[in-house]
Short mmCIF file of C-alpha atoms in Angstrom, two decimals:
data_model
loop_
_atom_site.label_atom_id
_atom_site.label_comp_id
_atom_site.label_asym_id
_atom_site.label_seq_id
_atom_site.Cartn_x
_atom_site.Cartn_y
_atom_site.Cartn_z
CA UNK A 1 225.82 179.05 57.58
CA UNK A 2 222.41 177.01 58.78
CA UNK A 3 222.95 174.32 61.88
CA UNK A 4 222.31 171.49 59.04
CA UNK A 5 225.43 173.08 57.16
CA UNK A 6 227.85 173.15 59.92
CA UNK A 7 226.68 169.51 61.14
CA UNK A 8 226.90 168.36 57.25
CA UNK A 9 230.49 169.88 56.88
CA UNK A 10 232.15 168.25 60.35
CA UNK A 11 230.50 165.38 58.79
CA UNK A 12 232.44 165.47 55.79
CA UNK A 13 235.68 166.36 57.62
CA UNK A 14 235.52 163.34 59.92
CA UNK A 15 235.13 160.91 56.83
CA UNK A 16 238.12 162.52 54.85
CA UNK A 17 240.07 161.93 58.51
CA UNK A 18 239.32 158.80 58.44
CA UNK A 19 241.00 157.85 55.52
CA UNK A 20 244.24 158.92 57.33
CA UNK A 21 242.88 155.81 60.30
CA UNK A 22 246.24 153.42 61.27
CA UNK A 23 244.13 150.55 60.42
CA UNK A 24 243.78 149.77 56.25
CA UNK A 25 240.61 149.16 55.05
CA UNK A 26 241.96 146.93 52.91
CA UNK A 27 241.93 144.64 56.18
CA UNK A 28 237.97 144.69 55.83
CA UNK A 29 237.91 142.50 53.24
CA UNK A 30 237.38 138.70 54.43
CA UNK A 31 240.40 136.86 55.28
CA UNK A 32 242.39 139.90 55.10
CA UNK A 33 241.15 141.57 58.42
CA UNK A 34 242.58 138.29 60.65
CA UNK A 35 246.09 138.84 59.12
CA UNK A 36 246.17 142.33 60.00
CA UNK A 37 244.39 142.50 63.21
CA UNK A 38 247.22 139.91 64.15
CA UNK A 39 249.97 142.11 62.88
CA UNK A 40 248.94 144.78 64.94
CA UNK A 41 248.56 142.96 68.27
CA UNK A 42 250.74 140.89 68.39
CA UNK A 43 248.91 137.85 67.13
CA UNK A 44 247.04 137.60 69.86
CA UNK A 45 243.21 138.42 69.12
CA UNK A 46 243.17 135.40 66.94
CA UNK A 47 239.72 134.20 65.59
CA UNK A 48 237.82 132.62 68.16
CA UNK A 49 239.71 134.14 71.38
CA UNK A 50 236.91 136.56 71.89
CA UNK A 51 233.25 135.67 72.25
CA UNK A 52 230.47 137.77 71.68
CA UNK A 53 229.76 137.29 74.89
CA UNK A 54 233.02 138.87 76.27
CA UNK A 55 232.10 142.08 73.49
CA UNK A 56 229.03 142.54 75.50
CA UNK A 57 229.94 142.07 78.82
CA UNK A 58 232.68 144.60 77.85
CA UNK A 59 230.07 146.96 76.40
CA UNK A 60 227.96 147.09 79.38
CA UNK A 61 230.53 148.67 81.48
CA UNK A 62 229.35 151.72 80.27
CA UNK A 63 226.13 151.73 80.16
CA UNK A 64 225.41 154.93 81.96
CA UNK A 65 228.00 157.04 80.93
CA UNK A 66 227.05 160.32 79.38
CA UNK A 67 226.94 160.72 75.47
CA UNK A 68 229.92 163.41 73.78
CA UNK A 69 230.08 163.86 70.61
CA UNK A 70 233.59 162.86 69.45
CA UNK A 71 234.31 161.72 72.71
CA UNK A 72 236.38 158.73 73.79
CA UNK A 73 236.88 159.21 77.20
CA UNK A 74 235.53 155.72 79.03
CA UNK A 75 235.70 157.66 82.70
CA UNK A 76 233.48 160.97 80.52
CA UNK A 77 231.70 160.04 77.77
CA UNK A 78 231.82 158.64 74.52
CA UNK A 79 229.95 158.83 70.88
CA UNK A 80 228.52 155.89 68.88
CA UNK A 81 232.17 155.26 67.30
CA UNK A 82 234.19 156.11 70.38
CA UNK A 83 231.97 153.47 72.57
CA UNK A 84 232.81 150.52 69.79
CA UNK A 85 236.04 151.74 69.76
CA UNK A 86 237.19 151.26 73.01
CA UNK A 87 235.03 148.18 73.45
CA UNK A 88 237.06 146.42 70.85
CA UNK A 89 240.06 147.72 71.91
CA UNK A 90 239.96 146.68 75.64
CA UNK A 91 239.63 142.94 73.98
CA UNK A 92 242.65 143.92 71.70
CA UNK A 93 240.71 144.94 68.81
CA UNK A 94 242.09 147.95 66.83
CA UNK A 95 239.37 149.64 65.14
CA UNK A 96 238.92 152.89 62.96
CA UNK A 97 237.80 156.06 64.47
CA UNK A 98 234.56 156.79 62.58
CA UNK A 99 231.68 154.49 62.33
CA UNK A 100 231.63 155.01 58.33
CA UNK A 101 235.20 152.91 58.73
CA UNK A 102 234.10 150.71 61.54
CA UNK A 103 231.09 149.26 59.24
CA UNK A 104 233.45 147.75 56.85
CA UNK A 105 235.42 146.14 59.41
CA UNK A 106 234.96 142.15 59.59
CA UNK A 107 232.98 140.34 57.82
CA UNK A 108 229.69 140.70 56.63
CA UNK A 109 226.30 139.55 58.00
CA UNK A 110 223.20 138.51 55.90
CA UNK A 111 220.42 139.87 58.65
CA UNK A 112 219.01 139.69 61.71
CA UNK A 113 218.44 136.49 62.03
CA UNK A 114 222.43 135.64 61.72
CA UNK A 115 223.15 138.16 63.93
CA UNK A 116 225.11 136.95 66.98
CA UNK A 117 226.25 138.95 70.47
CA UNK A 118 228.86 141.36 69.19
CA UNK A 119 227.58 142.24 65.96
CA UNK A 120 228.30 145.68 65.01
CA UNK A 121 224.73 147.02 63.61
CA UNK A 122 224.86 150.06 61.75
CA UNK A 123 222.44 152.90 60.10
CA UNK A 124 222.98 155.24 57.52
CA UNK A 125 220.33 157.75 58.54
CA UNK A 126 221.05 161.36 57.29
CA UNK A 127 220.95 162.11 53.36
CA UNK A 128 224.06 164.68 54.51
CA UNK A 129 226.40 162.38 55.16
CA UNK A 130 228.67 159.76 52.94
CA UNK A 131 227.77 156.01 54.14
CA UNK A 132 226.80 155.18 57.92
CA UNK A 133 226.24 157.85 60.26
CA UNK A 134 225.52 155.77 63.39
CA UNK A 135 226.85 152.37 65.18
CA UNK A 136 226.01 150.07 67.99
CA UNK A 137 226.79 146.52 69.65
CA UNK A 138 223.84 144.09 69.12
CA UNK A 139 223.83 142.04 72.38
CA UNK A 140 221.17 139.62 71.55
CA UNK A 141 217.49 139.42 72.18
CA UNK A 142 216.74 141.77 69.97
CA UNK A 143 218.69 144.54 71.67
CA UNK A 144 221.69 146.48 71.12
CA UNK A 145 224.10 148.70 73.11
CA UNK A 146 224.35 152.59 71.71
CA UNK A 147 225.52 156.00 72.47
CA UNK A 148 222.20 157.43 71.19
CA UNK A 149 223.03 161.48 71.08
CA UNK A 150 223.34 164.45 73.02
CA UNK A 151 221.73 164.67 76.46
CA UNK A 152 220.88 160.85 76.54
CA UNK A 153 223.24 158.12 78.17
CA UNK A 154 224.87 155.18 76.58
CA UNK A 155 221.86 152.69 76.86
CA UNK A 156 220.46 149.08 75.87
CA UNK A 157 217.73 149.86 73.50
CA UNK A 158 215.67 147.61 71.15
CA UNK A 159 217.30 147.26 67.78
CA UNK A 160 214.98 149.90 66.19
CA UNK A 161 214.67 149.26 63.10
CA UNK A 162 216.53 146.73 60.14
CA UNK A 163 220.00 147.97 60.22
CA UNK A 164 221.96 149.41 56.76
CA UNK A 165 225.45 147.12 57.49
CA UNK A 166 225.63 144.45 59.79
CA UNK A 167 229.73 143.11 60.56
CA UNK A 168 230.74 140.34 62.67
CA UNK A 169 234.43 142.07 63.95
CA UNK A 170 235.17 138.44 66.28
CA UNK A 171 234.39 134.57 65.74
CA UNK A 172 232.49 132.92 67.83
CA UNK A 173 235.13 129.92 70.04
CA UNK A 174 233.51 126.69 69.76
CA UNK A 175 230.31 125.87 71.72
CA UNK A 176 231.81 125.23 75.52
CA UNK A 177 234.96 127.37 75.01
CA UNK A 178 235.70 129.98 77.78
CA UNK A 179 235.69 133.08 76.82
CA UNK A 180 238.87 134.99 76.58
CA UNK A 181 239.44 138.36 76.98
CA UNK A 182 242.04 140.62 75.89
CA UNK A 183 245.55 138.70 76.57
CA UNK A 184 247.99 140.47 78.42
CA UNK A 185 251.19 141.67 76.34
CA UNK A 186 253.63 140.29 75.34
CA UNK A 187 256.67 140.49 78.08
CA UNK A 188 254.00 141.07 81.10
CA UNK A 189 254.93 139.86 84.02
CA UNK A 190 252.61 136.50 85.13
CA UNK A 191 251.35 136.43 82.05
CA UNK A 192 249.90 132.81 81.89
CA UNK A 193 248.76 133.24 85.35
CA UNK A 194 246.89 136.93 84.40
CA UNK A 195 245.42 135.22 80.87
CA UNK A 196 244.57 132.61 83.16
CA UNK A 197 242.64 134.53 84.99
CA UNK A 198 241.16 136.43 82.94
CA UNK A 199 239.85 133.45 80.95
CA UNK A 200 237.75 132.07 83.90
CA UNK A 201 236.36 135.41 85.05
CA UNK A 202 235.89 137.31 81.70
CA UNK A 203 237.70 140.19 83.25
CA UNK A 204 240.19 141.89 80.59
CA UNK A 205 244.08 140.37 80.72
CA UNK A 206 245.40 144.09 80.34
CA UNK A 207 243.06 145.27 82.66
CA UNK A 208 244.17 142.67 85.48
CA UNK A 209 247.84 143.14 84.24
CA UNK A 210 247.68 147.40 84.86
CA UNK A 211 245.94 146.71 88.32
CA UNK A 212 248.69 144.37 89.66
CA UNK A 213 251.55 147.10 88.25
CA UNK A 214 249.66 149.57 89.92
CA UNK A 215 248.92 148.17 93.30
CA UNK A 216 252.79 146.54 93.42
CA UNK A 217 254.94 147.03 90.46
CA UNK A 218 254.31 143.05 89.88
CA UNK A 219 256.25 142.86 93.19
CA UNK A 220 255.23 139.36 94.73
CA UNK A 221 255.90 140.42 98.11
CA UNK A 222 254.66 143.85 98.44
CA UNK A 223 253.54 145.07 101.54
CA UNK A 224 251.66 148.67 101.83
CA UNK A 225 251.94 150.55 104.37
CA UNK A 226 248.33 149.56 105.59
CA UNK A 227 248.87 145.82 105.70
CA UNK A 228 247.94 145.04 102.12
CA UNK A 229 249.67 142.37 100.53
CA UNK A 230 251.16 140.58 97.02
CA UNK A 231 250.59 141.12 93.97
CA UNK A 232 247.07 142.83 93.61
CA UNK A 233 247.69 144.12 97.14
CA UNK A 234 244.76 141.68 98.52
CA UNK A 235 243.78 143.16 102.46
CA UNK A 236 244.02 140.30 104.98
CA UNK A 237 240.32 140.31 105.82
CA UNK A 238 239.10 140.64 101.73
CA UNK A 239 241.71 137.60 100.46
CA UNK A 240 240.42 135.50 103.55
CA UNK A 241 236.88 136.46 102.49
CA UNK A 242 237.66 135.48 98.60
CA UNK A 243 239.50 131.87 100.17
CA UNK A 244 243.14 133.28 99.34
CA UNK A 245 245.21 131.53 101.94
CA UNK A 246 248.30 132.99 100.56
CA UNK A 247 248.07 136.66 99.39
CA UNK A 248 251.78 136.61 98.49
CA UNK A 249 251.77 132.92 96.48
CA UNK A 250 251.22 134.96 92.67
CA UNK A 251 248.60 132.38 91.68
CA UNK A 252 246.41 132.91 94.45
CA UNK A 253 246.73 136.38 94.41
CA UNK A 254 245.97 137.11 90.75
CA UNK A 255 242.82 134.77 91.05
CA UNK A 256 241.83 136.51 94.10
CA UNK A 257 242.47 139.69 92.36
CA UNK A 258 240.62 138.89 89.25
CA UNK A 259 237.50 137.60 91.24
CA UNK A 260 236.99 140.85 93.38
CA UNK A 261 237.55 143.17 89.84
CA UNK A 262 234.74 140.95 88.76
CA UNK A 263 232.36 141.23 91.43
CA UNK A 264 232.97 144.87 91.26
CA UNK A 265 232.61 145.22 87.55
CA UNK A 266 229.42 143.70 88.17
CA UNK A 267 228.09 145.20 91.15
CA UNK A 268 228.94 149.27 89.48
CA UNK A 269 228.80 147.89 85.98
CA UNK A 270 231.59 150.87 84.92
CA UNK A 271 235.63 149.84 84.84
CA UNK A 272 236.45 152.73 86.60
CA UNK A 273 233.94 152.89 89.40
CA UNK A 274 234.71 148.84 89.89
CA UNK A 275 239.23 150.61 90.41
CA UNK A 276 237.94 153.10 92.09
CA UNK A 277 236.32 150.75 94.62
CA UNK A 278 239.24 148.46 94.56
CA UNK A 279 241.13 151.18 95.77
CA UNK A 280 238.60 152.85 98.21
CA UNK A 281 236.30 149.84 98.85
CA UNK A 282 232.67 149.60 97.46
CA UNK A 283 231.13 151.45 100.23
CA UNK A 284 232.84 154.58 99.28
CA UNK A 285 231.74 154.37 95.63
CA UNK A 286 228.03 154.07 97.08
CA UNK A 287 228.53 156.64 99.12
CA UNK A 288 229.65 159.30 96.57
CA UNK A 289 227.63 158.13 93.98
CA UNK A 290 231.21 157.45 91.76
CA UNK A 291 234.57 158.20 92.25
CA UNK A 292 235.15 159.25 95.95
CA UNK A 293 236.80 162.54 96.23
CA UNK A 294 240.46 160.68 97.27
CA UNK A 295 243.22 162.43 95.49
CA UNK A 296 244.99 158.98 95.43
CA UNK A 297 241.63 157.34 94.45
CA UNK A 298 241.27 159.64 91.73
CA UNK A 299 244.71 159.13 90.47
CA UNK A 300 244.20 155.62 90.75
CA UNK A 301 241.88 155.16 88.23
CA UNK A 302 243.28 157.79 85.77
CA UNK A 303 246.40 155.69 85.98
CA UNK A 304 244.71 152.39 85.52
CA UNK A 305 242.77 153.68 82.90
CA UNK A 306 245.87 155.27 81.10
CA UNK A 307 247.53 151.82 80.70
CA UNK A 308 244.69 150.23 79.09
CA UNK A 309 243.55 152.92 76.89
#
Protein backbone atom coordinates (compact mmCIF):
# COMPACT_ATOMS: atom_id res chain seq x y z
CA UNK A 1 0.00 0.00 0.00
CA UNK A 2 1.55 3.59 -1.40
CA UNK A 3 2.22 6.47 1.49
CA UNK A 4 -0.90 8.41 -0.25
CA UNK A 5 -3.02 5.14 0.59
CA UNK A 6 -2.16 4.74 4.14
CA UNK A 7 -2.48 8.70 4.74
CA UNK A 8 -5.96 8.54 2.66
CA UNK A 9 -7.25 5.53 4.82
CA UNK A 10 -6.34 7.11 8.58
CA UNK A 11 -8.06 9.87 6.90
CA UNK A 12 -11.13 8.13 6.43
CA UNK A 13 -10.96 6.40 9.84
CA UNK A 14 -10.69 9.67 11.78
CA UNK A 15 -13.91 11.08 9.99
CA UNK A 16 -16.02 7.84 10.65
CA UNK A 17 -14.61 8.44 14.55
CA UNK A 18 -15.82 11.43 14.55
CA UNK A 19 -19.22 10.70 14.13
CA UNK A 20 -18.96 8.83 17.50
CA UNK A 21 -17.67 12.89 18.98
CA UNK A 22 -19.77 13.68 22.56
CA UNK A 23 -20.75 16.84 21.00
CA UNK A 24 -23.98 16.54 18.25
CA UNK A 25 -23.60 18.16 15.22
CA UNK A 26 -26.89 18.87 15.31
CA UNK A 27 -25.61 21.72 17.80
CA UNK A 28 -23.91 23.36 14.62
CA UNK A 29 -26.82 24.56 13.34
CA UNK A 30 -27.55 28.35 14.43
CA UNK A 31 -29.31 28.79 17.59
CA UNK A 32 -28.93 25.26 18.38
CA UNK A 33 -25.11 25.29 19.23
CA UNK A 34 -25.79 28.05 22.35
CA UNK A 35 -28.34 25.59 23.91
CA UNK A 36 -26.05 22.82 23.85
CA UNK A 37 -22.77 24.33 24.52
CA UNK A 38 -24.73 25.52 27.73
CA UNK A 39 -25.93 22.08 28.56
CA UNK A 40 -22.63 20.81 28.59
CA UNK A 41 -20.91 23.44 30.76
CA UNK A 42 -22.90 24.25 32.87
CA UNK A 43 -24.40 27.33 31.29
CA UNK A 44 -21.63 29.12 31.67
CA UNK A 45 -19.90 29.93 28.18
CA UNK A 46 -22.92 31.94 27.35
CA UNK A 47 -22.79 34.14 24.14
CA UNK A 48 -20.78 37.04 24.66
CA UNK A 49 -18.63 35.76 27.82
CA UNK A 50 -15.72 35.09 25.58
CA UNK A 51 -14.10 37.59 23.24
CA UNK A 52 -12.13 36.89 20.40
CA UNK A 53 -9.69 38.48 21.99
CA UNK A 54 -9.51 36.04 25.00
CA UNK A 55 -9.51 32.97 21.93
CA UNK A 56 -6.35 34.50 20.82
CA UNK A 57 -4.61 35.39 23.70
CA UNK A 58 -5.42 31.74 24.65
CA UNK A 59 -4.04 30.51 21.31
CA UNK A 60 -0.80 32.14 21.60
CA UNK A 61 0.24 30.21 24.55
CA UNK A 62 1.43 27.82 22.31
CA UNK A 63 2.93 29.23 19.83
CA UNK A 64 6.13 27.30 19.82
CA UNK A 65 5.15 24.07 20.69
CA UNK A 66 6.09 21.29 18.36
CA UNK A 67 3.50 19.94 15.73
CA UNK A 68 2.13 15.85 16.36
CA UNK A 69 -0.02 14.55 14.38
CA UNK A 70 -3.07 13.51 16.46
CA UNK A 71 -1.61 15.04 19.30
CA UNK A 72 -3.30 16.95 22.10
CA UNK A 73 -0.84 17.23 24.55
CA UNK A 74 -0.55 21.31 25.37
CA UNK A 75 2.97 20.56 27.46
CA UNK A 76 4.08 18.15 23.77
CA UNK A 77 2.51 19.00 20.88
CA UNK A 78 -0.59 19.27 19.18
CA UNK A 79 -2.21 18.97 15.43
CA UNK A 80 -4.40 21.57 13.66
CA UNK A 81 -7.63 20.04 15.51
CA UNK A 82 -5.97 19.24 18.81
CA UNK A 83 -4.58 23.08 19.04
CA UNK A 84 -8.44 24.47 18.49
CA UNK A 85 -9.45 21.97 20.65
CA UNK A 86 -7.89 22.74 23.66
CA UNK A 87 -8.02 26.46 22.91
CA UNK A 88 -11.74 26.34 23.12
CA UNK A 89 -11.82 24.17 25.79
CA UNK A 90 -9.57 26.11 28.28
CA UNK A 91 -12.42 29.00 27.71
CA UNK A 92 -15.08 26.20 28.33
CA UNK A 93 -15.73 25.42 24.85
CA UNK A 94 -16.37 21.69 24.05
CA UNK A 95 -15.45 21.02 20.61
CA UNK A 96 -15.23 17.87 18.26
CA UNK A 97 -12.05 16.08 17.77
CA UNK A 98 -11.47 16.40 14.01
CA UNK A 99 -11.37 19.58 12.14
CA UNK A 100 -13.98 18.08 9.46
CA UNK A 101 -16.46 18.37 12.78
CA UNK A 102 -14.96 21.50 14.17
CA UNK A 103 -15.85 23.47 10.75
CA UNK A 104 -19.47 23.06 11.29
CA UNK A 105 -19.37 24.23 14.70
CA UNK A 106 -20.95 27.89 15.23
CA UNK A 107 -22.14 29.84 12.97
CA UNK A 108 -21.23 30.69 9.69
CA UNK A 109 -19.13 33.56 8.25
CA UNK A 110 -19.64 35.27 4.79
CA UNK A 111 -15.63 36.09 4.20
CA UNK A 112 -12.82 37.71 5.12
CA UNK A 113 -13.86 40.78 5.51
CA UNK A 114 -16.45 39.63 8.47
CA UNK A 115 -13.98 37.75 9.92
CA UNK A 116 -13.32 38.73 13.56
CA UNK A 117 -10.37 37.45 16.23
CA UNK A 118 -11.40 33.88 16.91
CA UNK A 119 -12.69 32.83 13.74
CA UNK A 120 -12.06 29.33 13.01
CA UNK A 121 -10.67 29.41 9.19
CA UNK A 122 -10.60 26.25 7.51
CA UNK A 123 -9.23 24.48 4.12
CA UNK A 124 -10.23 21.55 2.43
CA UNK A 125 -6.98 20.87 0.61
CA UNK A 126 -6.48 17.14 -0.35
CA UNK A 127 -8.91 15.48 -3.06
CA UNK A 128 -8.35 12.21 -0.50
CA UNK A 129 -10.14 13.30 2.11
CA UNK A 130 -14.13 13.91 2.90
CA UNK A 131 -14.65 17.83 3.72
CA UNK A 132 -11.84 19.99 5.55
CA UNK A 133 -8.57 18.60 6.10
CA UNK A 134 -6.96 21.54 7.95
CA UNK A 135 -7.97 24.32 10.74
CA UNK A 136 -6.64 27.41 12.34
CA UNK A 137 -7.55 30.54 14.67
CA UNK A 138 -7.67 33.79 12.59
CA UNK A 139 -6.30 36.41 15.04
CA UNK A 140 -6.77 39.45 12.99
CA UNK A 141 -4.62 41.44 10.68
CA UNK A 142 -4.71 39.18 8.26
CA UNK A 143 -3.08 36.41 10.27
CA UNK A 144 -4.00 33.26 11.78
CA UNK A 145 -2.67 30.82 14.42
CA UNK A 146 -1.91 27.01 12.97
CA UNK A 147 -0.27 23.79 13.67
CA UNK A 148 1.12 23.71 10.10
CA UNK A 149 2.60 19.86 9.86
CA UNK A 150 5.30 17.71 10.76
CA UNK A 151 8.68 19.17 11.69
CA UNK A 152 7.30 22.84 11.84
CA UNK A 153 6.00 24.54 15.18
CA UNK A 154 2.62 25.89 15.95
CA UNK A 155 3.09 29.43 14.36
CA UNK A 156 1.30 32.87 13.38
CA UNK A 157 1.29 32.79 9.67
CA UNK A 158 -0.49 35.00 7.07
CA UNK A 159 -3.90 33.65 6.22
CA UNK A 160 -2.63 32.02 2.98
CA UNK A 161 -5.03 31.87 0.91
CA UNK A 162 -9.32 32.40 0.91
CA UNK A 163 -10.35 29.81 3.32
CA UNK A 164 -13.12 26.76 2.31
CA UNK A 165 -15.41 27.36 5.82
CA UNK A 166 -15.13 30.17 7.93
CA UNK A 167 -17.22 29.68 11.75
CA UNK A 168 -17.53 32.15 14.38
CA UNK A 169 -17.57 29.37 17.62
CA UNK A 170 -18.01 32.76 20.35
CA UNK A 171 -19.90 36.26 20.17
CA UNK A 172 -18.26 39.08 20.40
CA UNK A 173 -19.41 41.05 24.35
CA UNK A 174 -20.39 44.46 23.59
CA UNK A 175 -17.81 47.11 22.60
CA UNK A 176 -16.10 48.01 26.25
CA UNK A 177 -16.97 44.64 27.87
CA UNK A 178 -14.05 42.82 29.69
CA UNK A 179 -13.24 39.94 28.47
CA UNK A 180 -14.04 36.82 30.32
CA UNK A 181 -12.39 33.80 30.35
CA UNK A 182 -13.35 30.41 31.17
CA UNK A 183 -15.51 30.66 34.60
CA UNK A 184 -14.50 28.55 37.26
CA UNK A 185 -16.99 25.53 38.10
CA UNK A 186 -19.57 25.35 39.56
CA UNK A 187 -18.98 24.55 43.54
CA UNK A 188 -15.21 26.06 43.34
CA UNK A 189 -14.14 27.47 46.12
CA UNK A 190 -13.83 31.67 45.74
CA UNK A 191 -15.48 31.47 42.86
CA UNK A 192 -16.64 35.15 42.37
CA UNK A 193 -13.37 36.24 43.63
CA UNK A 194 -11.35 33.67 40.91
CA UNK A 195 -14.02 34.84 37.91
CA UNK A 196 -13.22 38.06 39.22
CA UNK A 197 -10.01 37.78 38.57
CA UNK A 198 -9.85 36.27 35.79
CA UNK A 199 -12.10 38.86 34.13
CA UNK A 200 -9.61 41.78 34.70
CA UNK A 201 -6.47 39.87 33.74
CA UNK A 202 -7.74 37.55 30.89
CA UNK A 203 -6.11 34.70 32.68
CA UNK A 204 -8.42 31.42 32.52
CA UNK A 205 -10.97 31.01 35.81
CA UNK A 206 -10.08 27.14 35.84
CA UNK A 207 -6.68 27.81 35.33
CA UNK A 208 -6.45 30.29 38.45
CA UNK A 209 -8.91 27.91 40.33
CA UNK A 210 -6.31 24.53 39.77
CA UNK A 211 -3.30 26.82 40.80
CA UNK A 212 -4.80 27.94 44.16
CA UNK A 213 -5.89 23.95 44.88
CA UNK A 214 -2.56 23.14 44.05
CA UNK A 215 -0.43 25.58 45.91
CA UNK A 216 -3.03 25.26 49.20
CA UNK A 217 -5.98 23.09 48.83
CA UNK A 218 -8.03 26.60 48.76
CA UNK A 219 -6.68 26.79 52.35
CA UNK A 220 -6.76 30.64 53.24
CA UNK A 221 -4.13 30.35 55.69
CA UNK A 222 -1.62 28.07 54.30
CA UNK A 223 1.77 28.37 55.20
CA UNK A 224 4.65 26.22 53.28
CA UNK A 225 7.27 25.18 54.74
CA UNK A 226 9.43 27.97 53.00
CA UNK A 227 7.44 30.95 54.20
CA UNK A 228 4.92 31.06 51.38
CA UNK A 229 1.62 32.13 52.18
CA UNK A 230 -2.52 32.05 51.42
CA UNK A 231 -4.19 31.02 48.95
CA UNK A 232 -1.90 31.05 45.76
CA UNK A 233 0.98 30.62 48.21
CA UNK A 234 2.23 34.38 47.37
CA UNK A 235 6.28 34.62 48.84
CA UNK A 236 6.60 37.63 51.18
CA UNK A 237 9.02 39.51 48.94
CA UNK A 238 6.81 38.67 45.37
CA UNK A 239 3.14 39.75 47.10
CA UNK A 240 4.99 42.95 48.50
CA UNK A 241 6.42 43.44 44.99
CA UNK A 242 2.74 42.88 43.30
CA UNK A 243 1.22 45.54 46.37
CA UNK A 244 -0.48 42.49 48.29
CA UNK A 245 -0.45 43.76 51.83
CA UNK A 246 -2.25 40.75 52.98
CA UNK A 247 -1.20 37.41 51.36
CA UNK A 248 -3.70 35.55 53.58
CA UNK A 249 -6.94 38.16 53.01
CA UNK A 250 -8.44 35.64 49.78
CA UNK A 251 -9.13 38.74 47.69
CA UNK A 252 -5.80 40.02 47.71
CA UNK A 253 -4.29 36.91 47.25
CA UNK A 254 -6.21 35.64 44.22
CA UNK A 255 -5.60 39.13 42.51
CA UNK A 256 -2.05 38.91 43.36
CA UNK A 257 -2.09 35.45 42.12
CA UNK A 258 -3.83 36.12 38.92
CA UNK A 259 -1.48 39.15 38.10
CA UNK A 260 1.90 37.19 38.44
CA UNK A 261 0.19 34.01 36.17
CA UNK A 262 -0.30 36.87 33.82
CA UNK A 263 2.93 38.42 33.67
CA UNK A 264 4.28 35.00 33.32
CA UNK A 265 1.94 33.86 30.62
CA UNK A 266 3.22 36.75 28.92
CA UNK A 267 6.75 36.87 29.53
CA UNK A 268 7.10 32.58 28.32
CA UNK A 269 3.96 32.87 26.26
CA UNK A 270 3.28 28.79 27.10
CA UNK A 271 0.75 27.84 30.28
CA UNK A 272 3.03 25.48 31.45
CA UNK A 273 6.36 27.22 31.32
CA UNK A 274 4.37 30.47 32.98
CA UNK A 275 3.41 27.07 36.35
CA UNK A 276 6.46 25.98 35.97
CA UNK A 277 7.94 29.39 36.82
CA UNK A 278 5.35 30.02 39.41
CA UNK A 279 6.63 27.17 41.07
CA UNK A 280 10.44 27.55 40.40
CA UNK A 281 10.57 31.31 39.67
CA UNK A 282 11.22 32.77 36.11
CA UNK A 283 14.88 32.63 36.36
CA UNK A 284 14.88 28.94 36.44
CA UNK A 285 12.67 28.63 33.33
CA UNK A 286 15.38 30.93 31.54
CA UNK A 287 17.87 29.07 32.71
CA UNK A 288 16.77 25.62 31.42
CA UNK A 289 15.31 26.82 28.49
CA UNK A 290 11.63 25.20 29.89
CA UNK A 291 10.70 23.19 32.56
CA UNK A 292 13.61 23.03 35.15
CA UNK A 293 14.61 19.56 35.93
CA UNK A 294 12.66 19.78 39.68
CA UNK A 295 10.87 16.58 40.28
CA UNK A 296 8.29 18.70 42.23
CA UNK A 297 8.42 21.34 39.42
CA UNK A 298 7.75 18.81 36.98
CA UNK A 299 4.90 17.37 38.85
CA UNK A 300 3.65 20.66 39.32
CA UNK A 301 2.74 21.41 36.07
CA UNK A 302 1.54 17.88 35.05
CA UNK A 303 -0.85 18.33 37.93
CA UNK A 304 -1.95 21.77 37.00
CA UNK A 305 -2.28 20.84 33.65
CA UNK A 306 -4.32 17.61 34.51
CA UNK A 307 -7.10 19.70 36.17
CA UNK A 308 -7.66 21.90 33.33
CA UNK A 309 -7.38 19.52 30.56
Amino acid sequence: MSIDNVTARISEIQARLAQFATVRTSASTSGGFATELSARVGGTATAGSVSGDAVVAEARKYVGLPYIWGGTDPTKGMDCSGLVQVVYKNLGYDLPRVSNQQAKMGTPVASMAEAQPGDLLAWDNSSRNNGVDHIAIYIGGGKMIEAPRTGLDIRVVDVPSTPDVIRRIIDQPATGASPVSARAAAGTPYADLINAAAARTGVPANLLAAVAKQESGFNAQAVSPAGAQGLMQLMPGTAKGLGVTNPFDPAQAIDGGARLLRSLLDKFGRTDLALAAYNAGAGAVSRYGGIPPYKETQNYVRNVMAMVS
